[in-house]
Amino acid sequence: MVDYSVWDHIEVSDDEDETHPNIDTASLFRWRHQARVERMEQFQKEKEELDKGCRECKRKIAECQKKMKELELAEPERGKGELEKLQAEAQQLKNEEKSWENKLEELRKKEKNMPWNVDTLSKDGFSKVGLVFPEIP
C-alpha cells in the first residue's frame, strides 16, 4: 500500500487564492517566500545547535568514563571519593544526554510534519553545473 499523505501539506505559491486587487501579488509572493526561507534557516540553525549540544554531551561522557577508568587503574583504594564523584557526574551527563536525544527526536518529528514547498520537494541527484572538463587536444 502506498502512503500518499506526504502530498497533503505542500506549500506551492501557484495554489494561492486570488488576491485582492489592491495587493501587489508579486510582492506578496516575495514576502511569503522570504518568510518561508527565514523559517527554514531558523529551523536549520536550531537543528545544528541541538546536534552540537548532543555531541558535546557525548564528548563529556567519554572524558568522564576515561577519567573513571584511569582512577580505577591508578589508585583503586585511595580514589574512592573521587570515583563516586565521577560516577555521579557520569549519571548526570547521561540524563542530560537523554534530554538532548529527546529534543532531537522532537525536532525530527517537527521536521517530518513540516509542509513541503518548492525548495524541499526535490533535491539534485546530479548536476553538471560547475564541472570542469579537460581540454581535448
Short mmCIF file of C-alpha atoms in Angstrom, two decimals:
data_model
loop_
_atom_site.label_atom_id
_atom_site.label_comp_id
_atom_site.label_asym_id
_atom_site.label_seq_id
_atom_site.Cartn_x
_atom_site.Cartn_y
_atom_site.Cartn_z
CA MET A 1 0.00 0.00 0.00
CA VAL A 2 1.37 3.42 -0.94
CA ASP A 3 1.07 6.29 1.54
CA TYR A 4 0.14 9.48 -0.31
CA SER A 5 -0.35 11.54 2.86
CA VAL A 6 3.00 13.30 2.36
CA TRP A 7 1.41 15.21 -0.52
CA ASP A 8 -1.35 16.64 1.69
CA HIS A 9 0.74 19.53 3.07
CA ILE A 10 2.57 21.22 0.22
CA GLU A 11 3.13 24.97 0.09
CA VAL A 12 3.06 25.96 -3.57
CA SER A 13 2.59 29.61 -4.47
CA ASP A 14 0.60 28.76 -7.62
CA ASP A 15 -2.11 27.25 -5.44
CA GLU A 16 -2.81 30.58 -3.73
CA ASP A 17 -6.28 32.04 -3.91
CA GLU A 18 -6.84 35.16 -5.94
CA THR A 19 -5.58 38.17 -4.05
CA HIS A 20 -7.35 41.46 -3.58
CA PRO A 21 -6.84 43.90 -6.49
CA ASN A 22 -5.18 46.46 -4.18
CA ILE A 23 -2.48 43.94 -3.18
CA ASP A 24 0.58 43.56 -5.35
CA THR A 25 0.64 39.80 -5.98
CA ALA A 26 4.34 39.66 -6.86
CA SER A 27 5.27 41.46 -3.64
CA LEU A 28 3.03 39.16 -1.63
CA PHE A 29 4.69 36.07 -3.15
CA ARG A 30 8.17 37.53 -2.48
CA TRP A 31 7.20 38.25 1.12
CA ARG A 32 5.84 34.72 1.61
CA HIS A 33 8.96 33.23 0.03
CA GLN A 34 11.22 35.32 2.27
CA ALA A 35 9.22 34.28 5.35
CA ARG A 36 9.49 30.62 4.33
CA VAL A 37 13.25 30.92 3.76
CA GLU A 38 13.69 32.57 7.17
CA ARG A 39 11.67 29.78 8.85
CA MET A 40 13.81 27.15 7.13
CA GLU A 41 17.04 28.93 8.18
CA GLN A 42 15.82 29.19 11.79
CA PHE A 43 14.90 25.50 11.78
CA GLN A 44 18.33 24.57 10.37
CA LYS A 45 20.07 26.72 12.99
CA GLU A 46 18.06 25.07 15.77
CA LYS A 47 18.93 21.64 14.37
CA GLU A 48 22.66 22.47 14.26
CA GLU A 49 22.59 23.79 17.84
CA LEU A 50 20.91 20.60 19.09
CA ASP A 51 23.41 18.43 17.20
CA LYS A 52 26.30 20.43 18.65
CA GLY A 53 24.90 20.15 22.19
CA CYS A 54 24.38 16.40 21.84
CA ARG A 55 27.93 15.87 20.50
CA GLU A 56 29.37 17.99 23.33
CA CYS A 57 27.46 15.97 25.91
CA LYS A 58 28.71 12.68 24.43
CA ARG A 59 32.27 14.03 24.47
CA LYS A 60 31.93 14.94 28.17
CA ILE A 61 30.60 11.45 28.96
CA ALA A 62 33.56 9.85 27.18
CA GLU A 63 36.00 12.07 29.11
CA CYS A 64 34.32 11.24 32.41
CA GLN A 65 34.42 7.49 31.70
CA LYS A 66 38.08 7.76 30.71
CA LYS A 67 38.89 9.54 33.99
CA MET A 68 36.99 6.86 35.93
CA LYS A 69 38.99 4.06 34.27
CA GLU A 70 42.28 5.87 34.90
CA LEU A 71 41.33 6.41 38.53
CA GLU A 72 40.32 2.76 38.98
CA LEU A 73 43.60 1.54 37.50
CA ALA A 74 45.86 4.04 39.23
CA GLU A 75 44.55 4.10 42.79
CA PRO A 76 41.76 1.59 43.40
CA GLU A 77 41.62 2.15 47.20
CA ARG A 78 42.54 5.82 47.70
CA GLY A 79 40.45 7.31 44.90
CA LYS A 80 37.02 6.06 46.05
CA GLY A 81 35.76 9.54 46.91
CA GLU A 82 36.75 10.91 43.55
CA LEU A 83 35.40 7.80 41.83
CA GLU A 84 31.98 8.27 43.43
CA LYS A 85 32.04 11.93 42.43
CA LEU A 86 32.86 10.96 38.81
CA GLN A 87 30.14 8.29 38.80
CA ALA A 88 27.57 10.88 39.95
CA GLU A 89 28.80 13.26 37.25
CA ALA A 90 28.58 10.48 34.64
CA GLN A 91 24.99 9.72 35.70
CA GLN A 92 24.09 13.39 35.45
CA LEU A 93 25.67 13.59 31.99
CA LYS A 94 23.74 10.50 30.85
CA ASN A 95 20.50 12.12 31.97
CA GLU A 96 21.50 15.26 30.08
CA GLU A 97 22.26 13.13 27.01
CA LYS A 98 18.77 11.58 27.17
CA SER A 99 17.33 15.09 27.32
CA TRP A 100 19.30 16.13 24.22
CA GLU A 101 18.19 12.99 22.38
CA ASN A 102 14.54 13.67 23.29
CA LYS A 103 14.89 17.21 21.93
CA LEU A 104 16.42 15.83 18.72
CA GLU A 105 13.57 13.34 18.36
CA GLU A 106 11.00 16.13 18.80
CA LEU A 107 12.82 18.15 16.15
CA ARG A 108 12.75 15.19 13.74
CA LYS A 109 9.01 14.82 14.28
CA LYS A 110 8.56 18.55 13.71
CA GLU A 111 10.64 18.30 10.52
CA LYS A 112 8.56 15.38 9.28
CA ASN A 113 5.34 17.32 9.82
CA MET A 114 6.58 20.50 8.14
CA PRO A 115 4.82 21.29 4.87
CA TRP A 116 6.76 20.70 1.69
CA ASN A 117 7.50 23.59 -0.61
CA VAL A 118 9.30 24.34 -3.85
CA ASP A 119 12.68 24.22 -2.11
CA THR A 120 12.10 20.88 -0.36
CA LEU A 121 10.11 18.86 -2.90
CA SER A 122 13.18 17.50 -4.60
CA LYS A 123 16.94 17.55 -4.36
CA ASP A 124 19.53 17.42 -7.12
CA GLY A 125 20.77 13.91 -7.63
CA PHE A 126 23.29 15.00 -10.18
CA SER A 127 24.22 18.38 -11.57
CA LYS A 128 26.62 19.31 -14.35
CA VAL A 129 26.90 22.89 -13.10
CA GLY A 130 30.46 23.71 -12.12
CA LEU A 131 32.08 20.63 -13.65
CA VAL A 132 35.35 21.30 -15.40
CA PHE A 133 36.18 19.06 -18.32
CA PRO A 134 39.74 18.56 -19.54
CA GLU A 135 40.65 20.11 -22.83
CA ILE A 136 40.79 17.74 -25.76
CA PRO A 137 44.00 18.21 -27.81
#
